Coordinates of C-alpha atoms in Angstrom, one line a residue:
X1 CA 4.3 0.7 -45.0
X2 CA 5.0 -2.8 -43.8
X3 CA 2.0 -5.1 -43.8
X4 CA 3.2 -7.5 -41.1
X5 CA 1.1 -10.5 -40.1
X6 CA 1.6 -13.4 -37.8
X7 CA 4.2 -11.5 -35.8
X8 CA 5.9 -12.5 -32.6
X9 CA 6.6 -9.3 -30.6
X10 CA 9.6 -9.6 -28.3
X11 CA 9.6 -7.0 -25.6
X12 CA 12.1 -6.0 -22.9
X13 CA 12.5 -2.9 -20.8
X14 CA 10.7 0.0 -22.4
X15 CA 9.6 -2.1 -25.3
X16 CA 6.7 -3.6 -23.3
X17 CA 4.5 -0.6 -22.8
X18 CA 5.6 0.8 -26.2
X19 CA 4.6 -2.3 -28.1
X20 CA 1.3 -2.7 -26.1
X21 CA 0.3 0.9 -27.0
X22 CA 1.4 0.6 -30.6
X23 CA -0.3 -2.7 -31.4
X24 CA -3.5 -2.6 -29.2
X25 CA -5.6 -1.7 -32.2
X26 CA -3.8 -4.1 -34.6
X27 CA -3.8 -7.3 -32.5
X28 CA -4.9 -9.3 -35.5
X29 CA -1.3 -8.9 -36.7
X30 CA 0.1 -10.4 -33.5
X31 CA 0.4 -14.2 -33.0
X32 CA 2.2 -14.0 -29.7
X33 CA 4.3 -12.0 -27.3
X34 CA 7.7 -12.6 -25.7
X35 CA 8.3 -10.6 -22.5
X36 CA 11.1 -10.2 -20.1
X37 CA 12.1 -7.4 -17.7
X38 CA 9.1 -5.3 -18.8
X39 CA 5.5 -4.3 -18.2
X40 CA 2.5 -3.6 -20.3
X41 CA 0.2 -1.9 -17.7
X42 CA 0.1 1.3 -15.7
X43 CA 2.5 1.6 -12.9
X44 CA -0.1 2.8 -10.3
X45 CA 0.2 -0.4 -8.4
X46 CA 4.0 -0.2 -8.3
X47 CA 5.0 3.0 -6.4
X48 CA 8.6 1.9 -5.9
X49 CA 9.1 1.5 -9.6
X50 CA 7.3 4.8 -10.3
X51 CA 9.6 6.6 -7.8
X52 CA 12.7 5.1 -9.4
X53 CA 11.5 6.1 -12.9
X54 CA 10.7 9.6 -11.6
X55 CA 14.3 9.9 -10.3
X56 CA 16.1 8.6 -13.3
X57 CA 14.0 10.5 -15.8
X58 CA 14.2 13.8 -13.9
X59 CA 16.1 16.9 -14.8
X60 CA 19.1 16.2 -12.5
X61 CA 19.7 12.7 -13.7
X62 CA 19.3 13.9 -17.3
X63 CA 22.1 16.4 -16.9
X64 CA 24.3 13.9 -15.2
X65 CA 23.6 11.3 -17.9
X66 CA 24.2 13.8 -20.7
X67 CA 27.8 14.1 -19.6
X68 CA 28.5 10.7 -17.9
X69 CA 26.5 8.5 -20.1
X70 CA 25.4 6.4 -17.1
X71 CA 22.4 4.8 -18.7
X72 CA 24.2 3.1 -21.5
X73 CA 27.1 2.1 -19.2
X74 CA 24.6 0.5 -16.8
X75 CA 23.1 -1.7 -19.5
X76 CA 26.2 -3.8 -19.8
X77 CA 27.2 -3.7 -16.2
X78 CA 26.5 -6.0 -13.2
X79 CA 23.5 -3.8 -12.5
X80 CA 21.7 -5.4 -15.5
X81 CA 23.6 -8.6 -15.9
X82 CA 24.0 -11.3 -13.2
X83 CA 25.9 -14.2 -14.7
X84 CA 28.3 -12.8 -17.3
X85 CA 30.2 -9.7 -18.3
X86 CA 30.0 -8.1 -21.7
X87 CA 33.1 -8.0 -23.8
X88 CA 34.8 -4.7 -24.6
X89 CA 33.3 -4.8 -28.1
X90 CA 29.8 -5.5 -26.7
X91 CA 30.0 -2.6 -24.2
X92 CA 31.2 -0.3 -27.0
X93 CA 28.2 -1.4 -29.2
X94 CA 25.8 -0.6 -26.3
X95 CA 27.4 2.8 -25.9
X96 CA 27.6 3.7 -29.6
X97 CA 24.0 5.0 -30.1
X98 CA 24.6 7.3 -27.1
X99 CA 27.9 8.8 -28.3
X100 CA 26.1 12.0 -29.2
X101 CA 25.2 13.7 -25.9
X102 CA 21.9 14.9 -27.4
X103 CA 20.8 11.3 -28.0
X104 CA 21.3 10.4 -24.3
X105 CA 18.0 11.9 -23.1
X106 CA 15.8 10.0 -25.6
X107 CA 15.4 6.8 -23.6
X108 CA 14.9 8.8 -20.4
X109 CA 12.1 10.7 -22.1
X110 CA 10.5 7.5 -23.2
X111 CA 10.6 6.1 -19.7
X112 CA 9.3 9.4 -18.3
X113 CA 6.3 9.1 -20.6
X114 CA 5.2 5.9 -18.9
X115 CA 4.5 8.0 -15.8
X116 CA 2.1 10.3 -17.5
X117 CA -1.4 9.7 -16.2
X118 CA -3.0 9.6 -19.7
X119 CA -0.4 7.1 -20.9
X120 CA -1.1 4.9 -17.8
X121 CA -4.8 5.0 -18.6
X122 CA -4.1 4.1 -22.2
X123 CA -2.0 1.1 -21.1
X124 CA -4.7 -0.2 -18.8
X125 CA -7.2 0.1 -21.7
X126 CA -4.8 -1.4 -24.2
X127 CA -3.5 -4.5 -22.5
X128 CA -6.8 -6.5 -22.5
X129 CA -6.6 -6.5 -26.3
X130 CA -3.9 -9.2 -26.0
X131 CA -5.8 -11.4 -23.5
X132 CA -6.4 -14.1 -26.1
X133 CA -2.9 -14.2 -27.4
X134 CA -0.1 -16.4 -26.1
X135 CA 2.9 -15.2 -24.2
X136 CA 6.4 -16.5 -23.4
X137 CA 7.4 -14.9 -20.1
X138 CA 11.2 -15.0 -19.4
X139 CA 12.5 -13.0 -16.4
X140 CA 15.7 -13.3 -14.6
X141 CA 15.3 -14.5 -11.0
X142 CA 17.5 -11.6 -9.9
X143 CA 15.7 -9.0 -12.0
X144 CA 14.2 -6.4 -9.6
X145 CA 11.0 -6.7 -11.6
X146 CA 10.7 -10.3 -10.6
X147 CA 10.3 -9.3 -7.0
X148 CA 7.6 -6.9 -8.2
X149 CA 5.7 -10.1 -9.3
X150 CA 5.7 -8.9 -13.0
X151 CA 6.0 -12.5 -14.4
X152 CA 2.9 -13.4 -12.4
X153 CA 1.1 -10.3 -13.6
X154 CA 1.8 -11.2 -17.2
X155 CA 0.4 -14.7 -16.6
X156 CA -2.7 -13.2 -15.1
X157 CA -3.2 -10.8 -18.0
X158 CA -2.5 -13.4 -20.7
X159 CA -3.6 -16.8 -19.5
X160 CA -2.0 -18.8 -22.4
X161 CA 1.6 -18.5 -21.2
X162 CA 4.8 -20.3 -20.7
X163 CA 6.9 -18.9 -17.8
X164 CA 10.6 -19.3 -17.1
X165 CA 12.6 -17.7 -14.3
X166 CA 16.2 -17.9 -15.2
X167 CA 18.5 -18.6 -12.2
X168 CA 21.3 -16.0 -11.5
X169 CA 20.0 -13.7 -14.3
X170 CA 19.1 -10.1 -13.8
X171 CA 17.3 -7.7 -16.2
X172 CA 18.5 -8.6 -19.7
X173 CA 17.9 -12.4 -20.2
X174 CA 19.0 -12.3 -23.9
X175 CA 22.5 -10.9 -22.8
X176 CA 22.8 -12.7 -19.5
X177 CA 21.7 -16.1 -20.6
X178 CA 21.4 -16.0 -24.4
X179 CA 21.5 -19.7 -25.0
X180 CA 18.7 -20.5 -22.5
X181 CA 16.6 -17.5 -23.7
X182 CA 16.8 -18.7 -27.3
X183 CA 16.2 -22.4 -26.3
X184 CA 13.1 -21.4 -24.4
X185 CA 11.9 -19.3 -27.3
X186 CA 12.4 -22.1 -29.8
X187 CA 10.5 -24.6 -27.7
X188 CA 7.7 -22.1 -27.2
X189 CA 7.6 -21.2 -30.9
X190 CA 7.5 -24.9 -32.0
X191 CA 4.6 -25.5 -29.6
X192 CA 2.9 -22.4 -30.9
X193 CA 3.2 -23.6 -34.5
X194 CA 1.9 -27.0 -33.6
X195 CA -1.2 -25.6 -31.9
X196 CA -2.1 -23.0 -34.4

């Protein structure tokens, strides 16, 4: 068992709700959060997002994804990236974990679990445990979640925050604008160390 302390938890996509649920009873181990393209609350207030997740985690899409591997292909496409294209090697690296058809449904099952009413209640109970932490919020301006006001929601939930909206960037800030994403993180981390 790892006895991690003073951790910075970096969350994107399905990592947000997963980390919030996993660490809500261990927040003393967490110094701060870094979030982008993710949520940490129930999706009840976001019916459009819930409908989309319901579609892409449903049986029909799972069958299509099993044979066409659409999910891993979309991660490195213009759907997820706004300012750059991944190299052939990078695309291959994204697809590698999903080479086995049986592995392709795992992320869809994870996303489907976020629609479960019990999970949504647990998220709403868990997130306040992080209220006194600090958070670096980095979303792409062209990320569909930015139009859902998720950066603002994070800043309401965790008042000690630094927020950056990255121009031209879509969902994966660390792939679409890696230098800026890291630069923002380093500045936030330096400030965090100074004020701790």
